[in-house]
Short mmCIF file of C-alpha atoms in Angstrom, two decimals:
data_model
loop_
_atom_site.label_atom_id
_atom_site.label_comp_id
_atom_site.label_asym_id
_atom_site.label_seq_id
_atom_site.Cartn_x
_atom_site.Cartn_y
_atom_site.Cartn_z
CA MET G 26 -43.79 -76.28 -29.25
CA GLU G 27 -41.04 -73.86 -28.02
CA GLN G 28 -43.52 -72.21 -25.57
CA LEU G 29 -44.46 -75.80 -24.23
CA ASP G 30 -40.71 -76.94 -23.91
CA ASP G 31 -40.18 -73.64 -21.85
CA ARG G 32 -43.02 -74.62 -19.59
CA SER G 33 -41.75 -78.19 -19.23
CA LYS G 34 -38.42 -76.77 -18.34
CA LEU G 35 -40.00 -74.49 -15.74
CA LEU G 36 -42.17 -77.05 -14.20
CA GLY G 37 -39.81 -80.24 -14.48
CA GLN G 38 -36.44 -78.80 -13.94
CA GLU G 39 -36.22 -75.70 -11.92
CA LYS G 40 -35.79 -75.39 -8.26
CA VAL G 41 -39.21 -76.14 -6.83
CA SER G 42 -39.41 -73.28 -4.39
CA LYS G 43 -38.71 -70.87 -7.37
CA VAL G 44 -41.25 -72.55 -9.49
CA ILE G 45 -43.94 -72.36 -6.97
CA THR G 46 -43.13 -68.79 -6.13
CA LYS G 47 -43.27 -67.80 -9.77
CA LEU G 48 -46.78 -69.44 -10.24
CA ALA G 49 -48.07 -68.65 -6.90
CA ILE G 50 -47.26 -64.74 -6.74
CA PRO G 51 -49.71 -64.05 -9.67
CA ALA G 52 -52.26 -66.13 -8.07
CA ILE G 53 -51.77 -64.69 -4.62
CA ILE G 54 -51.99 -61.19 -6.00
CA GLY G 55 -55.29 -62.08 -7.91
CA MET G 56 -56.66 -63.72 -4.99
CA LEU G 57 -55.73 -60.98 -2.52
CA VAL G 58 -57.23 -58.24 -4.97
CA ASN G 59 -60.31 -60.57 -5.01
CA ALA G 60 -60.35 -60.74 -0.92
CA VAL G 61 -59.86 -57.01 -0.91
CA TYR G 62 -63.10 -56.82 -3.13
CA ASN G 63 -65.02 -58.98 -0.71
CA PHE G 64 -63.93 -56.89 2.05
CA VAL G 65 -64.73 -53.63 0.55
CA ASP G 66 -67.96 -54.72 -0.91
CA THR G 67 -69.03 -55.91 2.60
CA MET G 68 -67.83 -52.61 3.87
CA PHE G 69 -70.21 -50.88 1.44
CA VAL G 70 -73.19 -53.09 2.29
CA SER G 71 -72.65 -52.83 6.17
CA TRP G 72 -72.84 -49.19 5.59
CA ILE G 73 -76.45 -49.39 4.42
CA GLY G 74 -77.26 -50.72 7.73
CA THR G 75 -77.43 -54.20 9.78
CA ASN G 76 -80.40 -55.73 7.84
CA ALA G 77 -78.62 -55.26 4.38
CA MET G 78 -75.39 -56.69 5.99
CA SER G 79 -77.07 -59.56 7.37
CA ALA G 80 -78.92 -60.20 4.06
CA ALA G 81 -75.53 -60.18 2.21
CA GLN G 82 -74.46 -62.90 4.75
CA VAL G 83 -77.59 -64.70 3.74
CA GLY G 84 -76.94 -64.43 0.09
CA PHE G 85 -73.24 -65.50 0.46
CA PRO G 86 -74.07 -69.19 0.30
CA VAL G 87 -76.05 -68.85 -2.89
CA PHE G 88 -72.79 -67.11 -4.38
CA MET G 89 -70.83 -70.22 -3.01
CA VAL G 90 -73.18 -72.64 -4.86
CA LEU G 91 -72.42 -70.90 -8.02
CA VAL G 92 -68.77 -70.61 -7.38
CA ALA G 93 -68.80 -74.42 -6.37
CA PHE G 94 -70.01 -75.52 -9.66
CA GLY G 95 -67.45 -73.10 -11.66
CA GLN G 96 -64.83 -74.89 -9.45
CA LEU G 97 -66.07 -78.46 -10.31
CA PHE G 98 -65.25 -77.87 -13.86
CA GLY G 99 -62.25 -75.52 -13.34
CA ILE G 100 -60.48 -77.46 -10.99
CA GLY G 101 -61.37 -80.67 -12.26
CA GLY G 102 -60.49 -79.51 -15.90
CA SER G 103 -57.15 -77.97 -14.75
CA SER G 104 -56.00 -80.94 -12.89
CA TYR G 105 -56.42 -83.24 -15.82
CA THR G 106 -55.05 -80.56 -18.14
CA SER G 107 -51.76 -80.39 -16.05
CA ARG G 108 -51.34 -83.93 -16.37
CA LEU G 109 -51.92 -84.11 -20.05
CA LEU G 110 -49.25 -81.53 -20.48
CA GLY G 111 -46.98 -83.49 -18.30
CA GLU G 112 -47.59 -86.35 -20.59
CA ASN G 113 -46.95 -83.83 -23.76
CA ASN G 114 -50.63 -84.59 -24.99
CA LYS G 115 -51.37 -81.06 -26.17
CA LYS G 116 -54.19 -82.25 -28.37
CA GLU G 117 -56.18 -83.91 -25.78
CA ALA G 118 -55.77 -80.88 -23.59
CA SER G 119 -56.98 -78.64 -26.06
CA LYS G 120 -60.37 -80.76 -26.40
CA THR G 121 -60.45 -81.01 -22.33
CA ILE G 122 -60.47 -77.19 -21.96
CA THR G 123 -63.13 -76.60 -24.78
CA VAL G 124 -65.37 -79.27 -23.22
CA VAL G 125 -64.94 -77.69 -19.84
CA TYR G 126 -65.76 -74.26 -20.85
CA ILE G 127 -68.88 -74.89 -22.95
CA THR G 128 -70.14 -77.39 -20.27
CA THR G 129 -69.62 -74.82 -17.66
CA ILE G 130 -71.63 -72.13 -19.50
CA ILE G 131 -74.48 -74.50 -20.14
CA THR G 132 -74.53 -75.28 -16.32
CA GLY G 133 -74.46 -71.75 -15.47
CA VAL G 134 -77.65 -71.16 -17.59
CA ILE G 135 -79.39 -74.10 -15.99
CA LEU G 136 -78.59 -72.97 -12.36
CA GLY G 137 -79.69 -69.35 -13.02
CA ILE G 138 -83.00 -70.45 -14.21
CA CYS G 139 -83.70 -72.95 -11.42
CA GLY G 140 -82.30 -70.42 -8.84
CA LEU G 141 -84.84 -67.83 -10.03
CA VAL G 142 -87.63 -70.35 -9.95
CA PHE G 143 -87.07 -71.66 -6.34
CA LEU G 144 -85.53 -68.32 -4.99
CA GLU G 145 -87.54 -67.61 -1.98
CA PRO G 146 -87.45 -71.18 -0.49
CA LEU G 147 -83.74 -71.27 -1.05
CA VAL G 148 -82.79 -67.93 0.75
CA ASN G 149 -85.18 -69.09 3.63
CA MET G 150 -83.09 -72.45 3.86
CA PHE G 151 -80.00 -70.16 4.09
CA GLY G 152 -81.18 -68.12 7.12
CA ALA G 153 -83.57 -65.34 5.91
CA ASN G 154 -86.01 -63.87 8.23
CA SER G 155 -88.69 -61.23 8.21
CA ASP G 156 -86.13 -58.48 8.79
CA ASN G 157 -83.77 -59.19 5.71
CA ILE G 158 -85.92 -61.21 3.24
CA SER G 159 -86.56 -58.22 0.99
CA TYR G 160 -83.17 -57.37 0.94
CA THR G 161 -82.04 -60.88 0.39
CA LEU G 162 -84.42 -61.66 -2.62
CA ALA G 163 -83.19 -58.47 -4.47
CA TYR G 164 -79.42 -59.63 -3.82
CA THR G 165 -79.75 -63.12 -4.81
CA SER G 166 -82.15 -62.77 -7.73
CA ILE G 167 -79.48 -60.76 -9.46
CA LEU G 168 -76.53 -63.24 -8.69
CA PHE G 169 -78.76 -65.84 -10.36
CA ILE G 170 -79.07 -63.84 -13.58
CA GLY G 171 -75.36 -63.46 -13.77
CA ALA G 172 -74.55 -67.14 -12.88
CA PRO G 173 -73.30 -68.05 -16.35
CA PHE G 174 -70.60 -65.28 -15.89
CA ILE G 175 -69.86 -66.34 -12.28
CA LEU G 176 -69.31 -69.90 -13.40
CA GLY G 177 -67.56 -69.21 -16.70
CA ASN G 178 -64.95 -66.97 -14.92
CA MET G 179 -64.01 -69.43 -12.22
CA ALA G 180 -63.42 -71.98 -14.97
CA LEU G 181 -61.20 -69.85 -17.17
CA ASN G 182 -59.05 -68.77 -14.31
CA ASN G 183 -58.34 -72.44 -13.14
CA LEU G 184 -57.61 -73.57 -16.91
CA LEU G 185 -55.20 -70.64 -17.54
CA ARG G 186 -53.14 -71.41 -14.52
CA ALA G 187 -53.03 -74.96 -15.47
CA GLU G 188 -51.19 -74.16 -18.86
CA GLY G 189 -48.74 -71.84 -16.84
CA SER G 190 -50.74 -68.58 -17.70
CA ALA G 191 -50.85 -67.49 -14.26
CA ILE G 192 -50.29 -63.78 -15.02
CA ILE G 193 -53.30 -63.54 -17.32
CA SER G 194 -55.43 -65.27 -14.68
CA MET G 195 -54.01 -62.73 -12.12
CA PHE G 196 -54.88 -59.80 -14.31
CA GLY G 197 -58.65 -61.27 -14.71
CA LEU G 198 -59.06 -61.54 -11.21
CA MET G 199 -57.74 -58.07 -10.48
CA LEU G 200 -59.85 -56.57 -13.35
CA GLY G 201 -62.93 -58.14 -12.06
CA ALA G 202 -62.21 -56.82 -8.31
CA ILE G 203 -61.25 -53.54 -9.25
CA LEU G 204 -64.33 -53.10 -11.42
CA ASN G 205 -66.40 -54.13 -8.58
CA ILE G 206 -64.87 -51.71 -6.16
CA ILE G 207 -65.57 -48.76 -8.51
CA LEU G 208 -69.01 -49.94 -9.37
CA ASP G 209 -70.27 -50.74 -5.87
CA PRO G 210 -70.56 -47.13 -4.51
CA ILE G 211 -71.87 -45.89 -7.78
CA PHE G 212 -74.66 -48.30 -7.90
CA ILE G 213 -75.52 -48.72 -4.10
CA PHE G 214 -75.08 -44.76 -3.26
CA ALA G 215 -75.09 -42.78 -6.47
CA PHE G 216 -77.86 -44.69 -8.25
CA ASP G 217 -79.51 -45.27 -4.64
CA MET G 218 -79.95 -49.22 -5.54
CA GLY G 219 -78.89 -50.37 -1.99
CA ILE G 220 -77.91 -53.97 -1.71
CA ALA G 221 -79.33 -54.76 -5.45
CA GLY G 222 -76.75 -52.31 -6.63
CA ALA G 223 -73.98 -54.45 -4.84
CA ALA G 224 -75.19 -57.35 -6.60
CA LEU G 225 -75.49 -55.53 -10.16
CA ALA G 226 -71.68 -54.34 -9.60
CA THR G 227 -70.61 -57.83 -8.95
CA ILE G 228 -72.53 -59.43 -12.28
CA ILE G 229 -71.15 -56.61 -14.54
CA ALA G 230 -67.37 -56.83 -13.34
CA GLN G 231 -67.83 -60.87 -13.79
CA ALA G 232 -69.18 -60.49 -17.24
CA ILE G 233 -66.37 -58.03 -18.43
CA THR G 234 -63.65 -60.21 -16.80
CA THR G 235 -65.12 -63.31 -18.57
CA VAL G 236 -64.88 -61.41 -22.09
CA PHE G 237 -61.22 -60.42 -21.03
CA LEU G 238 -60.21 -64.15 -20.19
CA LEU G 239 -62.11 -65.63 -23.07
CA SER G 240 -60.32 -63.19 -25.54
CA TYR G 241 -57.09 -64.68 -24.59
CA TYR G 242 -58.14 -67.95 -26.29
CA ILE G 243 -59.90 -66.19 -29.21
CA ARG G 244 -56.78 -64.21 -29.92
CA LYS G 245 -54.86 -67.32 -29.91
CA LYS G 246 -52.49 -66.14 -27.23
CA SER G 247 -53.01 -69.35 -25.13
CA LEU G 248 -50.57 -72.41 -24.93
CA ILE G 249 -53.35 -74.59 -25.63
CA PRO G 250 -56.02 -73.64 -28.04
CA MET G 251 -59.71 -73.37 -27.44
CA LYS G 252 -61.77 -74.07 -30.57
CA LEU G 253 -65.72 -74.75 -30.86
CA SER G 254 -64.64 -77.54 -33.36
CA MET G 255 -62.84 -79.20 -30.38
CA PHE G 256 -66.04 -79.68 -28.39
CA LYS G 257 -66.07 -83.30 -28.41
CA PRO G 258 -67.46 -84.49 -25.09
CA SER G 259 -66.27 -87.76 -24.14
CA LYS G 260 -66.83 -90.23 -21.04
CA LYS G 261 -63.16 -90.02 -20.35
CA ILE G 262 -63.20 -86.26 -20.07
CA TYR G 263 -66.02 -85.95 -17.83
CA ASN G 264 -64.82 -89.06 -15.81
CA GLN G 265 -61.53 -87.15 -15.45
CA ILE G 266 -63.33 -83.82 -14.61
CA LEU G 267 -65.64 -85.38 -11.99
CA THR G 268 -62.98 -87.52 -10.41
CA ILE G 269 -61.03 -84.57 -9.31
CA GLY G 270 -63.82 -81.65 -9.47
CA LEU G 271 -66.46 -83.57 -7.70
CA PRO G 272 -64.82 -83.43 -4.25
CA THR G 273 -64.43 -79.56 -4.50
CA LEU G 274 -68.15 -79.27 -5.61
CA ILE G 275 -69.17 -81.40 -2.52
CA ARG G 276 -66.95 -79.21 -0.47
CA GLN G 277 -68.44 -76.08 -1.53
CA LEU G 278 -71.94 -77.04 -1.49
CA LEU G 279 -71.44 -78.44 2.17
CA ALA G 280 -69.65 -75.15 3.05
CA SER G 281 -72.97 -73.21 1.60
CA PHE G 282 -75.23 -75.47 3.61
CA SER G 283 -73.05 -74.90 6.75
CA ILE G 284 -73.10 -71.27 6.39
CA GLY G 285 -76.95 -71.53 5.95
CA LEU G 286 -77.00 -73.42 9.23
CA MET G 287 -74.61 -71.05 10.89
CA ASN G 288 -77.01 -68.19 9.85
CA LYS G 289 -79.91 -69.96 11.14
CA ALA G 290 -78.27 -70.60 14.35
CA ALA G 291 -76.89 -67.03 14.56
CA THR G 292 -80.57 -65.81 14.04
CA GLY G 293 -81.64 -67.02 17.38
CA TYR G 294 -79.34 -64.15 18.72
CA GLY G 295 -80.65 -61.43 16.64
CA THR G 296 -79.86 -60.21 13.19
CA GLU G 297 -77.00 -58.32 14.64
CA ALA G 298 -75.26 -61.79 15.29
CA VAL G 299 -75.93 -62.61 11.47
CA ALA G 300 -74.29 -59.42 10.30
CA ALA G 301 -71.44 -59.97 12.83
CA ILE G 302 -70.74 -63.23 11.29
CA GLY G 303 -70.72 -61.77 7.94
CA ILE G 304 -68.14 -59.31 8.86
CA VAL G 305 -65.89 -62.12 10.45
CA SER G 306 -66.13 -64.44 7.45
CA LYS G 307 -65.24 -61.70 5.05
CA VAL G 308 -62.14 -60.42 6.92
CA PHE G 309 -61.02 -64.27 7.42
CA MET G 310 -61.33 -64.56 3.61
CA LEU G 311 -58.93 -61.69 3.30
CA GLY G 312 -56.23 -63.66 5.08
CA PHE G 313 -57.34 -67.21 3.66
CA TYR G 314 -57.37 -66.19 -0.05
CA ALA G 315 -53.65 -65.52 -0.10
CA LEU G 316 -53.04 -69.02 1.38
CA LEU G 317 -55.49 -70.53 -1.44
CA GLY G 318 -53.42 -68.41 -4.17
CA TYR G 319 -50.06 -69.88 -2.84
CA THR G 320 -51.56 -73.32 -2.94
CA GLN G 321 -52.81 -72.86 -6.41
CA GLY G 322 -49.20 -72.22 -7.52
CA PHE G 323 -48.29 -75.45 -5.94
CA LEU G 324 -51.00 -77.54 -7.62
CA PRO G 325 -49.67 -77.52 -11.25
CA VAL G 326 -46.21 -78.18 -10.20
CA ALA G 327 -47.18 -81.35 -8.17
CA GLY G 328 -49.62 -82.35 -11.03
CA TYR G 329 -46.96 -81.99 -13.78
CA ASN G 330 -44.15 -83.58 -12.00
CA TYR G 331 -46.48 -86.42 -10.97
CA GLY G 332 -47.50 -87.11 -14.46
CA ALA G 333 -43.70 -86.74 -15.55
CA LYS G 334 -42.83 -89.39 -12.93
CA LYS G 335 -40.67 -86.82 -11.07
CA TYR G 336 -41.48 -88.13 -7.77
CA GLN G 337 -38.74 -86.36 -5.66
CA ARG G 338 -39.96 -82.89 -7.02
CA VAL G 339 -43.21 -83.74 -5.88
CA LEU G 340 -41.99 -84.34 -2.37
CA ASP G 341 -39.83 -81.38 -2.51
CA SER G 342 -42.57 -79.12 -3.73
CA THR G 343 -44.88 -80.36 -0.80
CA LYS G 344 -42.36 -79.78 1.77
CA VAL G 345 -41.53 -76.21 0.49
CA SER G 346 -45.25 -75.28 0.43
CA THR G 347 -46.14 -76.55 3.75
CA LYS G 348 -43.31 -74.45 5.29
CA VAL G 349 -44.29 -71.30 3.46
CA SER G 350 -47.89 -71.55 3.95
CA THR G 351 -47.54 -72.49 7.72
CA ILE G 352 -45.45 -69.39 8.39
CA TYR G 353 -47.93 -67.01 6.43
CA CYS G 354 -50.69 -68.56 8.58
CA ILE G 355 -49.11 -67.79 11.90
CA ILE G 356 -48.43 -64.16 10.75
CA VAL G 357 -52.05 -63.73 9.98
CA PHE G 358 -53.05 -65.20 13.29
CA ALA G 359 -51.18 -62.80 15.22
CA VAL G 360 -52.57 -59.84 13.11
CA PHE G 361 -55.95 -60.91 13.36
CA MET G 362 -55.54 -61.49 17.16
CA ILE G 363 -54.00 -58.03 17.98
CA PHE G 364 -55.83 -55.99 15.56
CA ALA G 365 -59.25 -57.42 15.64
CA GLU G 366 -61.00 -54.42 16.85
CA PRO G 367 -59.66 -51.81 14.36
CA ILE G 368 -60.43 -54.12 11.60
CA VAL G 369 -63.97 -54.68 12.47
CA MET G 370 -64.51 -50.77 13.08
CA ILE G 371 -63.74 -50.10 9.48
CA PHE G 372 -67.15 -51.65 8.83
CA ARG G 373 -68.91 -48.98 11.03
CA PRO G 374 -71.01 -51.69 12.65
CA GLU G 375 -73.66 -50.94 15.59
CA ALA G 376 -71.97 -51.51 19.12
CA GLU G 377 -73.71 -55.04 19.35
CA VAL G 378 -72.55 -56.10 15.89
CA ALA G 379 -69.04 -54.91 16.68
CA ARG G 380 -68.68 -56.73 20.07
CA ILE G 381 -69.74 -60.10 18.53
CA ALA G 382 -67.54 -59.48 15.34
CA VAL G 383 -64.40 -58.72 17.33
CA LYS G 384 -64.92 -61.75 19.57
CA GLY G 385 -65.75 -63.78 16.48
CA LEU G 386 -62.49 -62.89 14.53
CA ARG G 387 -60.42 -63.82 17.51
CA ILE G 388 -62.16 -67.04 17.87
CA TRP G 389 -61.95 -68.04 14.34
CA SER G 390 -58.35 -67.26 14.25
CA ILE G 391 -57.31 -69.91 16.83
CA SER G 392 -56.98 -72.61 14.02
CA LEU G 393 -55.38 -70.40 11.42
CA PRO G 394 -51.66 -71.87 12.07
CA LEU G 395 -52.89 -75.31 11.30
CA LEU G 396 -54.63 -74.45 7.87
CA GLY G 397 -51.42 -74.25 5.98
CA TYR G 398 -50.58 -77.95 5.88
CA SER G 399 -54.11 -78.67 5.50
CA MET G 400 -54.75 -76.74 2.20
CA VAL G 401 -51.27 -78.07 0.81
CA ILE G 402 -52.10 -81.74 1.36
CA ASN G 403 -55.56 -81.38 0.03
CA MET G 404 -54.18 -79.66 -3.14
CA LEU G 405 -51.58 -82.28 -3.40
CA PHE G 406 -54.23 -85.05 -3.61
CA GLN G 407 -56.12 -83.03 -6.28
CA ALA G 408 -53.01 -82.70 -8.10
CA ILE G 409 -51.99 -86.36 -8.28
CA GLY G 410 -55.46 -87.46 -8.97
CA LYS G 411 -56.18 -89.02 -5.64
CA ALA G 412 -59.86 -88.72 -5.80
CA LYS G 413 -60.90 -90.74 -2.62
CA GLU G 414 -58.55 -88.76 -0.35
CA ALA G 415 -59.32 -85.52 -2.03
CA ALA G 416 -63.05 -86.06 -1.52
CA ILE G 417 -62.57 -86.87 2.09
CA LEU G 418 -60.68 -83.91 2.99
CA SER G 419 -62.73 -81.67 0.68
CA ILE G 420 -65.88 -82.31 2.63
CA SER G 421 -64.30 -82.45 6.25
CA ARG G 422 -63.55 -78.71 7.17
CA GLN G 423 -67.04 -77.32 6.17
CA GLY G 424 -68.78 -80.40 6.00
CA ILE G 425 -68.45 -83.61 8.16
CA MET G 426 -66.63 -81.79 10.76
CA LEU G 427 -68.56 -78.54 10.78
CA ILE G 428 -72.02 -79.54 10.10
CA PRO G 429 -72.64 -81.69 13.40
CA LEU G 430 -70.59 -78.89 15.65
CA ILE G 431 -72.82 -76.25 14.44
CA LEU G 432 -75.83 -78.32 15.54
CA ILE G 433 -74.34 -79.39 18.79
CA LEU G 434 -72.08 -76.59 20.22
CA PRO G 435 -74.70 -73.56 20.16
CA SER G 436 -76.88 -75.91 22.61
CA LEU G 437 -74.06 -76.16 24.85
CA PHE G 438 -72.46 -72.69 24.60
CA SER G 439 -75.09 -70.45 23.14
CA LEU G 440 -73.66 -67.72 20.46
CA ASN G 441 -70.12 -68.55 21.55
CA GLY G 442 -70.93 -72.13 20.23
CA VAL G 443 -71.86 -70.59 16.77
CA LEU G 444 -68.56 -68.93 16.75
CA LEU G 445 -66.44 -72.03 17.89
CA ALA G 446 -67.81 -74.10 15.43
CA GLN G 447 -65.53 -73.39 12.60
CA PRO G 448 -62.08 -73.42 14.52
CA VAL G 449 -62.98 -76.72 16.13
CA ALA G 450 -63.88 -78.15 12.70
CA ASP G 451 -60.43 -76.90 11.49
CA VAL G 452 -58.58 -78.58 14.25
CA LEU G 453 -60.24 -81.96 13.74
CA THR G 454 -59.71 -81.60 9.86
CA PHE G 455 -56.05 -81.07 10.62
CA ILE G 456 -55.76 -84.32 12.70
CA LEU G 457 -57.42 -86.06 9.63
CA THR G 458 -55.11 -84.43 7.11
CA GLY G 459 -52.22 -85.53 9.05
CA ILE G 460 -53.04 -89.05 8.81
CA LEU G 461 -53.80 -89.18 5.05
CA GLY G 462 -50.63 -86.84 4.65
CA ILE G 463 -48.48 -89.64 5.99
CA ILE G 464 -50.12 -92.32 3.82
CA VAL G 465 -49.59 -90.48 0.79
CA ASN G 466 -46.07 -89.33 1.23
CA LYS G 467 -45.16 -92.92 1.96
CA GLU G 468 -46.64 -93.93 -1.40
CA ILE G 469 -44.74 -91.11 -3.24
CA TYR G 470 -41.56 -92.26 -1.46
CA GLN G 471 -42.01 -95.70 -2.87
CA LEU G 472 -42.81 -94.55 -6.50
CA ARG G 473 -39.55 -92.52 -6.31
CA ASP G 474 -37.44 -95.47 -5.03
CA GLY G 475 -38.83 -97.97 -7.34
CA SER G 476 -39.65 -101.70 -6.73
CA ASN G 477 -35.96 -102.35 -6.52
CA GLY G 478 -35.20 -99.71 -3.69
CA LEU G 479 -33.27 -97.44 -5.96
CA PRO G 480 -33.89 -93.88 -6.68
CA ASN G 481 -36.01 -93.32 -9.67
CA VAL G 482 -34.17 -90.51 -11.81
CA ALA G 483 -36.76 -90.08 -14.44
#
């Protein structure tokens, strides 16, 4: 009870900028370590050759599909859990996290089996060609075998952040990334497994991390207990999970489909173009993941205070988060623009791959200053349970906006059109986010002031 009271004081009373920073720093560190892993993993794969690099890019949407289902349960469950804690309903929160985790593992097993059965048509849909098909099959088959660990890891990280255990979540992310970085060169080069070694390193790291995070519950160190006896699925719990998690699932699935379309569009300009886009996406991810980590610190603050009816704190946390995230994005924009070439050359690409990647990184960076606001408002809708708005924004950046652009722009601007699709989609999503953001802020102000126009001091 004392631990719950401390958390309530942290989220509900302390200065919002301090609370967000306290929760965000572990998430940022964890996400950055994870981004560094993706960067280093891509670097090692690129050293194998252009075909291996392009195969990893084709296999990336497969990994995103698995992550999408982990986020469905993790983000949906964590949002509901945060609100339950704000209402001081610890018993229902315990039941929720148990249902979330067990359901996630079952889903992982099902996805793994289905993925292996339909492996070849799946990778062909995501842009595999005769040059990289053997590499792609070797890579993705191992990912599907480890699907339960990928999904379980994602769910546990989100659930731990929801209860305020951000440091444990951070250590979990760091453990997985560090193990992956260590194992990559061993399996890829020492054991001469090539790209299959990269996939195997990923799954082993994910498995060990899952055991580490799960042990936090088994050793009864968590604020909310997870017990097999609490596995009592209910329509209410699944409705809450799906209401918030489904937009994230749809967004990630659309993102996977979009990357597949982008791979196919790039294939028309050679395997080098596919490899270059793989490099650009991993470098961009290095900057994006820190932003994602920060907004994950914002989400429980907004969710808790909305559940506790402390609407001014919701507004304050949104303003602070928007300011900090926008400043960060402007800094990353400048770094990518100025140092694009030396960053790309870390991957030792062939000359044509390097040329396309440098141009691509600068083009993708054009919309970076707008992403901070878009991400914060998206997280706000998730935090306060606004499913409709969250769904619209979740499927916009890499779905509604991006997919038509990938289909249209290459016919107008050739390879430049492929590279322009993402930043143009970001600009359009920012405009839509601004419209919805104004509406939700007005609603929260009205809730704060109450029907009689007086400030709500609850």
